[in-house]
Short mmCIF file of C-alpha atoms and ligand atoms in Angstrom, two decimals:
data_model
loop_
_atom_site.label_atom_id
_atom_site.label_comp_id
_atom_site.label_asym_id
_atom_site.label_seq_id
_atom_site.Cartn_x
_atom_site.Cartn_y
_atom_site.Cartn_z
CA MET A 1 14.95 -39.89 -6.49
CA ASN A 2 11.95 -39.88 -4.22
CA ASP A 3 9.70 -42.88 -4.64
CA HIS A 4 6.98 -41.31 -2.53
CA PRO A 5 5.25 -37.96 -2.84
CA PRO A 6 7.03 -35.23 -0.89
CA ASP A 7 5.26 -34.84 2.40
CA PHE A 8 6.39 -32.91 5.43
CA ARG A 9 4.79 -35.49 7.68
CA SER A 10 7.24 -38.08 6.40
CA ALA A 11 10.63 -38.46 7.94
CA ASP A 12 12.41 -37.00 4.88
CA PRO A 13 15.44 -35.30 6.47
CA SER A 14 15.60 -32.69 3.70
CA PHE A 15 12.40 -31.09 5.05
CA SER A 16 13.69 -30.57 8.53
CA GLN A 17 17.00 -29.35 7.10
CA ALA A 18 15.20 -26.89 4.84
CA TRP A 19 13.15 -25.63 7.78
CA THR A 20 16.25 -25.21 9.89
CA ARG A 21 17.86 -23.23 7.08
CA ILE A 22 14.83 -20.98 6.69
CA GLY A 23 14.65 -20.46 10.46
CA GLU A 24 18.31 -19.41 10.40
CA GLU A 25 17.68 -17.05 7.50
CA ILE A 26 14.73 -15.42 9.23
CA ARG A 27 16.96 -14.83 12.25
CA SER A 28 20.06 -13.62 10.40
CA PHE A 29 18.70 -11.71 7.42
CA ARG A 30 17.54 -8.74 9.42
CA SER A 31 20.91 -8.13 11.03
CA ASP A 32 22.79 -8.87 7.79
CA LEU A 33 20.53 -6.34 6.09
CA GLN A 34 22.59 -3.54 7.62
CA GLU A 35 25.51 -4.63 5.43
CA LEU A 36 23.62 -5.75 2.32
CA PRO A 37 23.23 -3.36 -0.61
CA VAL A 38 19.66 -2.05 -0.86
CA LEU A 39 19.80 -2.40 -4.63
CA PRO A 40 20.12 -5.74 -6.45
CA SER A 41 23.66 -6.72 -7.35
CA LEU A 42 22.67 -9.50 -9.77
CA ALA A 43 22.17 -8.56 -13.41
CA ALA A 44 19.25 -10.05 -15.35
CA SER A 45 21.73 -12.34 -17.12
CA ASP A 46 23.10 -13.63 -13.78
CA ILE A 47 19.55 -14.41 -12.68
CA GLN A 48 18.73 -16.19 -15.94
CA ALA A 49 21.92 -18.26 -15.73
CA GLU A 50 21.11 -19.33 -12.18
CA LEU A 51 17.54 -20.23 -13.14
CA ALA A 52 18.82 -22.27 -16.09
CA ARG A 53 21.12 -24.15 -13.72
CA LEU A 54 18.30 -24.86 -11.27
CA GLN A 55 16.02 -26.14 -13.99
CA SER A 56 18.44 -28.24 -15.98
CA ALA A 57 19.48 -30.38 -13.06
CA GLU A 58 17.73 -33.49 -11.81
CA PRO A 59 15.09 -32.66 -9.20
CA LEU A 60 16.98 -30.80 -6.53
CA ASP A 61 17.17 -31.51 -2.90
CA LEU A 62 14.83 -29.08 -1.14
CA THR A 63 17.62 -27.65 0.99
CA ASP A 64 19.67 -26.89 -2.13
CA THR A 65 16.70 -25.14 -3.70
CA VAL A 66 16.12 -23.14 -0.53
CA GLU A 67 19.81 -22.18 -0.52
CA ALA A 68 19.67 -21.04 -4.15
CA VAL A 69 16.45 -19.07 -3.65
CA ILE A 70 17.84 -17.34 -0.55
CA ASP A 71 20.84 -16.26 -2.59
CA LEU A 72 18.58 -14.93 -5.37
CA LEU A 73 16.48 -13.03 -2.85
CA ARG A 74 19.49 -11.60 -1.07
CA ARG A 75 21.20 -10.38 -4.23
CA GLY A 76 18.40 -10.08 -6.77
CA ILE A 77 15.79 -7.71 -5.34
CA VAL A 78 15.50 -4.20 -3.95
CA GLN A 79 15.56 -4.77 -0.18
CA VAL A 80 12.38 -2.92 0.69
CA THR A 81 12.58 -4.06 4.31
CA SER A 82 15.90 -2.24 4.72
CA PRO A 83 15.92 0.81 7.04
CA ARG A 84 17.76 2.50 4.15
CA TYR A 85 14.97 1.92 1.65
CA PHE A 86 13.33 5.36 1.57
CA GLY A 87 10.86 4.16 -0.95
CA LEU A 88 7.39 3.66 -2.27
CA PHE A 89 5.32 2.72 0.81
CA ASN A 90 6.63 -0.88 0.75
CA PRO A 91 7.18 -1.55 4.41
CA ASP A 92 9.70 -3.25 6.58
CA VAL A 93 7.70 -6.16 8.01
CA LEU A 94 6.98 -7.06 11.61
CA GLU A 95 8.00 -10.58 12.70
CA SER A 96 4.38 -11.27 13.68
CA GLY A 97 3.41 -10.89 10.04
CA ILE A 98 6.11 -13.29 8.84
CA LEU A 99 4.95 -15.90 11.34
CA ALA A 100 1.31 -15.40 10.38
CA ASP A 101 2.01 -15.85 6.67
CA ALA A 102 3.88 -19.08 7.38
CA LEU A 103 0.85 -20.40 9.30
CA VAL A 104 -1.47 -19.34 6.49
CA ALA A 105 0.61 -21.32 4.00
CA LEU A 106 0.54 -24.33 6.32
CA TYR A 107 -3.22 -24.49 6.97
CA ASN A 108 -4.30 -22.85 3.71
CA PRO A 109 -7.67 -21.69 5.06
CA GLN A 110 -10.26 -20.93 2.36
CA LEU A 111 -12.00 -17.66 3.08
CA ALA A 112 -14.49 -17.66 0.21
CA ALA A 113 -17.21 -19.04 2.47
CA TRP A 114 -17.66 -18.18 6.13
CA SER A 115 -18.36 -21.82 7.01
CA HIS A 116 -15.06 -23.03 5.51
CA ALA A 117 -12.94 -20.97 7.86
CA PRO A 118 -15.06 -19.65 10.74
CA ALA A 119 -12.08 -18.91 12.98
CA VAL A 120 -10.21 -16.87 10.38
CA ASN A 121 -13.31 -15.12 9.07
CA GLU A 122 -14.07 -14.04 12.63
CA ILE A 123 -10.46 -12.91 13.12
CA GLU A 124 -10.78 -10.68 10.06
CA ARG A 125 -14.13 -9.29 11.25
CA VAL A 126 -12.65 -8.41 14.63
CA VAL A 127 -9.69 -6.57 13.11
CA LEU A 128 -11.84 -4.73 10.58
CA GLY A 129 -14.30 -3.80 13.33
CA ARG A 130 -11.52 -2.22 15.39
CA PHE A 131 -10.19 -0.35 12.37
CA SER A 132 -13.68 0.82 11.38
CA ALA A 133 -14.02 2.31 14.85
CA ALA A 134 -10.59 3.96 14.55
CA LEU A 135 -11.76 5.59 11.30
CA GLY A 136 -14.85 6.88 13.07
CA LEU A 137 -17.25 4.51 11.32
CA GLU A 138 -19.91 2.53 13.16
CA PRO A 139 -18.55 -1.05 13.11
CA GLU A 140 -22.00 -2.68 13.27
CA SER A 141 -23.33 -0.95 10.18
CA THR A 142 -20.09 -0.75 8.17
CA HIS A 143 -19.14 -3.28 5.53
CA ALA A 144 -15.41 -4.03 5.59
CA ASN A 145 -13.24 -6.60 3.88
CA PHE A 146 -9.62 -7.38 3.24
CA THR A 147 -8.43 -7.05 -0.35
CA SER A 148 -5.30 -7.89 -2.32
CA GLY A 149 -4.31 -4.23 -2.05
CA GLY A 150 -5.41 -0.66 -2.49
CA ALA A 151 -6.14 -1.03 -6.19
CA GLU A 152 -8.75 -3.72 -5.48
CA ALA A 153 -10.19 -1.64 -2.62
CA ASN A 154 -10.51 1.35 -4.97
CA LEU A 155 -12.19 -0.89 -7.55
CA SER A 156 -14.62 -2.10 -4.87
CA ALA A 157 -15.45 1.53 -4.08
CA VAL A 158 -16.25 2.43 -7.68
CA LEU A 159 -18.35 -0.72 -8.21
CA SER A 160 -20.26 -0.08 -4.97
CA ALA A 161 -20.88 3.56 -5.92
CA ILE A 162 -22.22 2.46 -9.31
CA ALA A 163 -24.48 -0.17 -7.71
CA HIS A 164 -25.73 2.42 -5.20
CA HIS A 165 -26.47 5.16 -7.72
CA PHE A 166 -27.58 2.97 -10.62
CA PRO A 167 -29.16 -0.15 -9.10
CA ASN A 168 -30.30 -1.44 -12.50
CA SER A 169 -26.82 -1.20 -13.97
CA THR A 170 -25.87 -4.51 -12.34
CA GLU A 171 -28.18 -6.04 -14.99
CA THR A 172 -28.06 -3.60 -17.87
CA GLY A 173 -24.39 -2.66 -17.56
CA ILE A 174 -23.25 0.90 -17.20
CA GLY A 175 -24.17 1.50 -20.85
CA GLY A 176 -27.78 0.80 -19.96
CA THR A 177 -28.04 3.91 -17.83
CA ALA A 178 -29.05 7.12 -19.52
CA ALA A 179 -26.75 9.17 -17.27
CA ARG A 180 -23.14 9.96 -18.08
CA PRO A 181 -21.41 9.17 -14.77
CA ALA A 182 -18.25 11.07 -13.90
CA ILE A 183 -15.52 10.54 -11.31
CA TYR A 184 -13.80 13.64 -9.89
CA LEU A 185 -10.21 13.29 -8.81
CA SER A 186 -6.96 15.22 -8.96
CA GLY A 187 -3.85 14.48 -10.97
CA GLU A 188 -2.27 13.40 -7.67
CA SER A 189 -4.85 10.61 -7.14
CA HIS A 190 -3.59 7.09 -7.57
CA ASP A 191 -3.40 5.88 -11.16
CA SER A 192 -5.29 2.71 -10.29
CA PHE A 193 -8.38 4.79 -11.14
CA VAL A 194 -7.32 4.84 -14.78
CA LYS A 195 -7.47 1.04 -14.88
CA ILE A 196 -10.66 1.03 -12.82
CA ALA A 197 -12.36 3.38 -15.29
CA ARG A 198 -11.61 0.82 -18.00
CA MET A 199 -12.50 -2.25 -15.94
CA THR A 200 -15.85 -0.85 -14.85
CA GLY A 201 -16.85 0.15 -18.38
CA LEU A 202 -17.01 3.82 -17.38
CA GLY A 203 -14.11 4.61 -19.67
CA THR A 204 -11.25 6.98 -18.92
CA ARG A 205 -13.24 9.94 -20.25
CA ALA A 206 -15.39 9.61 -17.14
CA LEU A 207 -12.33 10.68 -15.12
CA ARG A 208 -12.59 14.42 -14.53
CA LYS A 209 -9.27 15.82 -13.46
CA VAL A 210 -9.70 18.58 -10.89
CA PRO A 211 -6.92 21.21 -10.64
CA ILE A 212 -4.65 21.17 -7.62
CA THR A 213 -3.38 23.90 -5.33
CA GLU A 214 0.27 24.92 -5.00
CA ARG A 215 0.47 22.43 -2.14
CA ALA A 216 -0.60 19.64 -4.52
CA THR A 217 -3.95 19.15 -2.78
CA LEU A 218 -7.25 18.96 -4.64
CA ASP A 219 -8.60 22.47 -5.22
CA VAL A 220 -12.07 22.42 -3.66
CA ASN A 221 -13.30 25.62 -5.31
CA ALA A 222 -12.30 24.27 -8.68
CA LEU A 223 -14.07 20.99 -7.85
CA ASP A 224 -17.27 22.79 -6.97
CA LYS A 225 -17.19 24.88 -10.16
CA MET A 226 -16.32 21.90 -12.32
CA ILE A 227 -19.18 19.76 -11.05
CA GLY A 228 -21.59 22.68 -11.43
CA ALA A 229 -20.58 23.20 -15.06
CA ASP A 230 -20.52 19.47 -15.82
CA ARG A 231 -24.05 19.02 -14.52
CA HIS A 232 -25.21 21.66 -16.95
CA ALA A 233 -23.47 19.76 -19.69
CA GLY A 234 -25.36 16.59 -18.71
CA LEU A 235 -22.75 14.73 -16.64
CA TYR A 236 -23.71 12.85 -13.48
CA PRO A 237 -21.31 13.48 -10.54
CA LEU A 238 -21.16 9.88 -9.37
CA LEU A 239 -18.03 9.89 -7.28
CA ILE A 240 -15.42 12.18 -5.75
CA ILE A 241 -12.02 10.80 -4.77
CA ALA A 242 -10.09 12.44 -1.92
CA THR A 243 -6.59 11.17 -1.17
CA ALA A 244 -5.26 11.12 2.38
CA GLY A 245 -1.53 10.77 1.82
CA THR A 246 -0.81 11.01 -1.90
CA THR A 247 1.63 8.57 -3.42
CA SER A 248 3.94 11.27 -4.81
CA ALA A 249 4.01 13.77 -1.97
CA GLY A 250 2.09 12.33 0.98
CA VAL A 251 -0.22 15.33 1.13
CA ILE A 252 -3.78 15.17 2.46
CA ASP A 253 -6.69 16.55 0.46
CA PRO A 254 -9.07 18.80 2.49
CA ILE A 255 -11.52 16.01 3.34
CA PRO A 256 -14.16 18.06 5.26
CA ASP A 257 -14.50 20.58 2.41
CA ILE A 258 -14.64 17.84 -0.19
CA ALA A 259 -17.28 16.06 1.91
CA ASP A 260 -19.36 19.27 1.81
CA VAL A 261 -19.18 19.36 -1.98
CA ALA A 262 -20.08 15.66 -2.16
CA ALA A 263 -23.09 16.29 0.08
CA GLU A 264 -24.16 19.28 -2.03
CA TYR A 265 -24.23 17.24 -5.24
CA GLY A 266 -25.23 13.88 -3.78
CA SER A 267 -21.94 12.34 -4.95
CA TRP A 268 -20.33 9.28 -3.35
CA LEU A 269 -17.20 10.29 -1.43
CA HIS A 270 -14.32 7.83 -1.50
CA VAL A 271 -11.24 8.54 0.58
CA ASP A 272 -8.14 6.76 -0.68
CA ALA A 273 -6.03 6.47 2.47
CA ALA A 274 -4.01 3.51 1.23
CA TRP A 275 -0.89 4.69 3.03
CA GLY A 276 -2.16 7.46 5.33
CA GLY A 277 -4.99 5.42 6.87
CA ALA A 278 -2.55 4.16 9.50
CA ALA A 279 -2.74 7.61 11.09
CA ALA A 280 -6.18 6.55 12.39
CA LEU A 281 -4.42 4.39 14.99
CA SER A 282 -2.40 7.28 16.42
CA PRO A 283 -4.17 9.72 18.77
CA LYS A 284 -1.61 12.35 17.70
CA LEU A 285 -2.07 11.89 13.94
CA ARG A 286 -5.79 10.97 13.84
CA PRO A 287 -6.86 14.66 13.57
CA GLU A 288 -5.01 14.85 10.22
CA LEU A 289 -7.67 12.49 8.81
CA SER A 290 -10.57 14.51 10.17
CA GLY A 291 -13.64 14.23 7.96
CA ILE A 292 -12.75 10.70 6.85
CA GLU A 293 -15.70 9.44 8.92
CA ARG A 294 -18.00 11.20 6.44
CA ALA A 295 -16.75 9.11 3.53
CA ASP A 296 -19.06 6.63 1.83
CA SER A 297 -16.07 4.34 1.38
CA ILE A 298 -12.42 4.20 2.36
CA THR A 299 -9.29 2.41 1.12
CA TRP A 300 -6.58 1.62 3.66
CA ASP A 301 -3.67 -0.75 3.02
CA ALA A 302 -2.29 -2.77 5.90
CA HIS A 303 0.69 -3.67 3.71
CA LYS A 304 1.93 -0.09 3.75
CA TRP A 305 2.24 1.79 7.04
CA LEU A 306 0.99 -1.12 9.17
CA SER A 307 4.18 -2.99 8.27
CA VAL A 308 2.72 -6.37 7.35
CA PRO A 309 3.84 -8.40 4.30
CA MET A 310 2.05 -7.92 0.99
CA ALA A 311 -0.74 -8.37 0.02
CA ALA A 312 -3.13 -6.78 2.49
CA GLY A 313 -5.50 -4.00 1.50
CA MET A 314 -8.73 -3.05 3.24
CA PHE A 315 -12.04 -1.69 1.99
CA PHE A 316 -14.58 0.03 4.26
CA CYS A 317 -18.05 1.07 3.14
CA ARG A 318 -21.03 2.68 4.86
CA HIS A 319 -23.48 1.08 2.42
CA PRO A 320 -23.48 -2.69 2.88
CA ALA A 321 -26.53 -3.05 0.62
CA ALA A 322 -24.64 -1.41 -2.26
CA VAL A 323 -21.70 -3.77 -1.74
CA ARG A 324 -24.04 -6.80 -1.79
CA ARG A 325 -25.65 -5.49 -4.95
CA ALA A 326 -22.24 -5.05 -6.59
CA PHE A 327 -20.81 -8.45 -5.63
CA GLY A 328 -23.77 -10.65 -4.59
CA VAL A 329 -24.13 -13.96 -6.35
CA SER A 330 -25.37 -17.38 -5.35
CA THR A 331 -24.10 -20.68 -6.63
CA VAL A 332 -25.11 -24.29 -6.43
CA TYR A 333 -21.69 -25.51 -5.41
CA MET A 334 -20.88 -23.20 -2.50
CA PRO A 335 -22.19 -24.06 0.95
CA GLY A 336 -25.06 -21.80 2.02
CA PRO A 337 -24.37 -19.31 4.80
CA SER A 338 -24.39 -21.16 8.10
CA ASP A 339 -25.83 -18.20 9.96
CA ALA A 340 -26.15 -14.46 9.57
CA ARG A 341 -22.44 -14.19 8.66
CA PRO A 342 -22.06 -13.11 5.01
CA ASP A 343 -19.85 -15.19 2.77
CA PRO A 344 -16.86 -13.18 1.51
CA TYR A 345 -17.23 -14.56 -2.03
CA SER A 346 -20.59 -12.78 -2.35
CA THR A 347 -19.50 -9.43 -0.88
CA THR A 348 -16.03 -8.96 -2.40
CA ALA A 349 -14.22 -9.06 -5.75
CA GLN A 350 -12.20 -12.19 -4.97
CA TRP A 351 -13.49 -15.74 -4.79
CA SER A 352 -10.99 -18.22 -3.34
CA ARG A 353 -9.05 -16.13 -0.95
CA ARG A 354 -6.19 -16.62 1.46
CA ALA A 355 -6.27 -15.49 5.07
CA ILE A 356 -5.10 -11.92 4.50
CA GLY A 357 -6.12 -10.61 7.90
CA LEU A 358 -4.21 -13.04 10.11
CA LYS A 359 -0.92 -11.14 9.79
CA VAL A 360 -2.68 -7.93 10.75
CA PHE A 361 -4.43 -9.63 13.68
CA MET A 362 -1.22 -11.15 15.00
CA SER A 363 0.62 -7.83 14.67
CA LEU A 364 -2.22 -6.04 16.45
CA THR A 365 -2.36 -8.56 19.29
CA HIS A 366 1.43 -8.47 19.60
CA LEU A 367 1.83 -4.68 19.57
CA GLY A 368 -1.57 -3.56 20.79
CA GLU A 369 -3.13 -0.44 19.34
CA ASP A 370 -0.80 1.60 21.57
CA GLY A 371 2.24 -0.18 20.21
CA TYR A 372 1.06 0.43 16.66
CA ALA A 373 0.47 4.09 17.50
CA ARG A 374 4.03 4.28 18.84
CA ILE A 375 5.72 2.90 15.73
CA ILE A 376 3.55 5.06 13.46
CA GLU A 377 4.35 8.19 15.48
CA GLN A 378 8.00 7.24 15.66
CA GLN A 379 8.13 7.03 11.84
CA ALA A 380 6.40 10.41 11.60
CA ALA A 381 9.03 11.86 13.97
CA THR A 382 11.84 10.32 11.91
CA GLY A 383 10.31 12.00 8.86
CA ARG A 384 10.38 15.36 10.63
CA ARG A 385 14.03 14.87 11.57
CA LEU A 386 14.84 14.00 7.96
CA ARG A 387 13.19 17.25 6.90
CA THR A 388 15.28 19.29 9.36
CA ARG A 389 18.51 17.54 8.46
CA LEU A 390 17.98 18.05 4.74
CA VAL A 391 17.40 21.77 5.29
CA ASP A 392 20.45 21.97 7.58
CA ALA A 393 22.53 20.37 4.82
CA GLY A 394 21.37 23.00 2.33
CA TRP A 395 18.56 21.13 0.58
CA ILE A 396 15.12 22.65 -0.04
CA THR A 397 11.94 20.79 1.00
CA VAL A 398 8.88 21.43 -1.13
CA ASN A 399 5.96 19.38 0.22
CA ASP A 400 3.90 19.98 3.33
CA THR A 401 2.62 16.92 5.18
CA PRO A 402 2.55 15.57 8.74
CA PHE A 403 3.37 12.14 7.30
CA PRO A 404 6.97 10.93 6.89
CA LEU A 405 7.47 11.69 3.21
CA VAL A 406 9.83 14.42 2.09
CA CYS A 407 9.98 15.87 -1.42
CA PHE A 408 13.05 18.02 -1.83
CA THR A 409 15.41 19.70 -4.23
CA HIS A 410 18.58 21.81 -4.18
CA ALA A 411 19.68 25.12 -5.67
CA ASP A 412 22.10 23.09 -7.84
CA ILE A 413 19.11 21.24 -9.30
CA ARG A 414 16.91 24.30 -9.66
CA GLU A 415 19.70 26.19 -11.39
CA GLY A 416 20.48 23.32 -13.75
CA ARG A 417 23.94 22.39 -12.45
CA VAL A 418 22.86 18.83 -11.62
CA SER A 419 19.79 16.77 -12.49
CA THR A 420 17.69 14.55 -10.23
CA THR A 421 18.16 11.66 -12.65
CA ASP A 422 21.93 11.98 -12.55
CA LEU A 423 21.87 12.15 -8.75
CA LEU A 424 19.74 9.02 -8.55
CA GLU A 425 22.04 7.11 -10.90
CA ARG A 426 25.01 7.91 -8.70
CA ILE A 427 23.13 7.02 -5.53
CA TYR A 428 21.92 3.72 -6.99
CA ASP A 429 25.46 2.88 -8.10
CA GLY A 430 26.54 3.14 -4.47
CA GLY A 431 23.69 0.78 -3.54
CA ARG A 432 23.56 2.00 0.09
CA VAL A 433 20.19 3.78 0.00
CA TRP A 434 17.14 3.88 -2.25
CA ILE A 435 15.13 7.03 -2.96
CA SER A 436 13.12 8.12 -5.99
CA GLU A 437 12.12 11.15 -7.99
CA VAL A 438 8.68 12.60 -8.68
CA VAL A 439 7.13 15.60 -10.34
CA PHE A 440 5.82 17.73 -7.48
CA ALA A 441 2.42 19.38 -7.99
CA GLY A 442 2.64 18.71 -11.70
CA GLN A 443 5.43 21.30 -11.93
CA GLU A 444 8.87 20.48 -10.64
CA ARG A 445 11.01 17.37 -10.77
CA VAL A 446 12.21 16.68 -7.21
CA LEU A 447 13.61 13.89 -5.07
CA ARG A 448 11.34 11.84 -2.79
CA ALA A 449 12.29 10.04 0.41
CA CYS A 450 9.74 8.22 2.54
CA ILE A 451 10.30 6.57 5.93
CA THR A 452 8.92 3.10 5.22
CA SER A 453 10.76 1.17 7.93
CA TYR A 454 9.92 1.45 11.60
CA ARG A 455 13.62 0.70 12.23
CA THR A 456 15.04 3.64 10.27
CA ASN A 457 17.19 5.61 12.72
CA ASP A 458 19.40 8.70 12.72
CA ALA A 459 22.42 6.79 11.41
CA ASP A 460 20.30 5.79 8.39
CA LEU A 461 19.32 9.44 7.87
CA ASP A 462 23.01 10.40 8.07
CA CYS A 463 23.79 7.78 5.46
CA LEU A 464 21.10 9.15 3.13
CA ILE A 465 22.40 12.71 3.48
CA GLU A 466 26.00 11.60 2.95
CA GLU A 467 24.97 9.80 -0.24
CA LEU A 468 23.03 12.82 -1.47
CA GLU A 469 25.88 15.21 -0.80
CA ALA A 470 28.48 12.94 -2.40
CA ALA A 471 26.29 12.49 -5.49
CA ARG A 472 25.65 16.22 -5.74
CA LEU A 473 29.32 17.19 -5.40
CA THR A 474 30.65 14.61 -7.88
CA SER A 475 27.83 15.33 -10.30
CA ALA A 476 28.52 19.07 -10.21
CA ALA A 477 32.28 18.45 -10.55
CA THR A 478 31.91 16.34 -13.70
CA ARG A 479 29.89 18.96 -15.54
C1 PLP B 1 -0.35 2.31 -3.00
C2 PLP B 1 -1.55 3.09 -3.30
C3 PLP B 1 -2.63 2.53 -3.99
C4 PLP B 1 -2.56 1.17 -4.61
O1 PLP B 1 -2.50 0.20 -3.62
P1 PLP B 1 -1.88 -1.25 -3.92
O2 PLP B 1 -1.88 -1.82 -2.56
O3 PLP B 1 -0.54 -1.03 -4.51
O4 PLP B 1 -2.82 -1.95 -4.83
C5 PLP B 1 -3.76 3.30 -4.14
N1 PLP B 1 -3.83 4.55 -3.66
C6 PLP B 1 -2.80 5.13 -3.01
C7 PLP B 1 -2.95 6.54 -2.50
C8 PLP B 1 -1.62 4.42 -2.82
O5 PLP B 1 -0.60 5.01 -2.17
#
């Protein structure tokens, strides 16, 4: 037993051993990943048994704990960093981000107040300034902050829009306004808005679901008509949500046309580019986001297509005064601002906050904006090759997007000979690749494969197609 508190400054050999082991794992995991199943091989009962063992023992040597946790992580999670995880925007991570997160844990900088972590607060401002410029926003007059993720960034947008349109509501509550505020969004928008409607006190009835086109984009004519009719009925068109890269199908709503409607009715325009925002860094893909610079606020997650570890969302807003109104607070126990730099605790939803931006900064300095553009474009190109290969193998693609997300089906599925669910079960049993299913455009159940790793190559695409074909043929044969 230790008779002194564990301390890495002490000469305790178990610390240096544990570090050596973790260093080894960081080096070997990525090459071993090629051979590891993408799906977990441990059952819940295996995990519980292992946890019981770890807890019933005397305090464990740190190296033993590290060993046990590595085993749980290798066999007990979906390997989202695998090039064969064609999944839900959870990225393969750049080494720079792993290093940054280790440093953050070591120094534990507190980003609530500017004066507690000037160096890291400035690092975040620099990164957000560059990204604001990439989005076409004026960095000097744009408010931007890192968030836990896209859901928090979307929440920040709705709270800022409320504070902007109903300044008194920060005192009276939303119930104190005579207006009946409404949020316009399509069924393809992210479901975080359902929670946000509840959290903000707007209620889910404030969510007005705009019809979509056949391509699963928000139907602008329907939006215009709906707002017109709603205004007659006494609703207040507070906010319109456009999505640039929907979660299901990766499609981009027509941002310029939606911006026109927002301007016509004086509504706040929020563009949810949680995944697709990365296109702003690529000269080739940037035009796909055209109009985004007209948004009042934008969500963009670094922990998706920018390939940094979770959790790293970003919120951009052209109305800093509205953000201060939404989040501003002063306390007796926090240090006052040391200069003109705002304190994050009084301009964001979080209070104590870790250094989210360091992993983005270190990845940006390591790759450069050009390097980032290259890996983003390379993933887009891999997505296009996947599309072609699926069609060549007899599959039918159904979504239309420049981003690397393919929704697809097969005549065997359309004609009822096999089901997407059955195919997925067979594919998951093999454990070699991970894909998912979605309902496309509210109509048709299809398969979904997204290029989430910058290391996914043609051999990985071959593997996916082999798995699909094998699942389809065995499924059809057992009917
Ligand atoms: C992922 C996603 C979100 C939610 O972001 P989190 O980082 O998971 O909180 C919101 N909107 C879209 C379009 C997304 O793809």
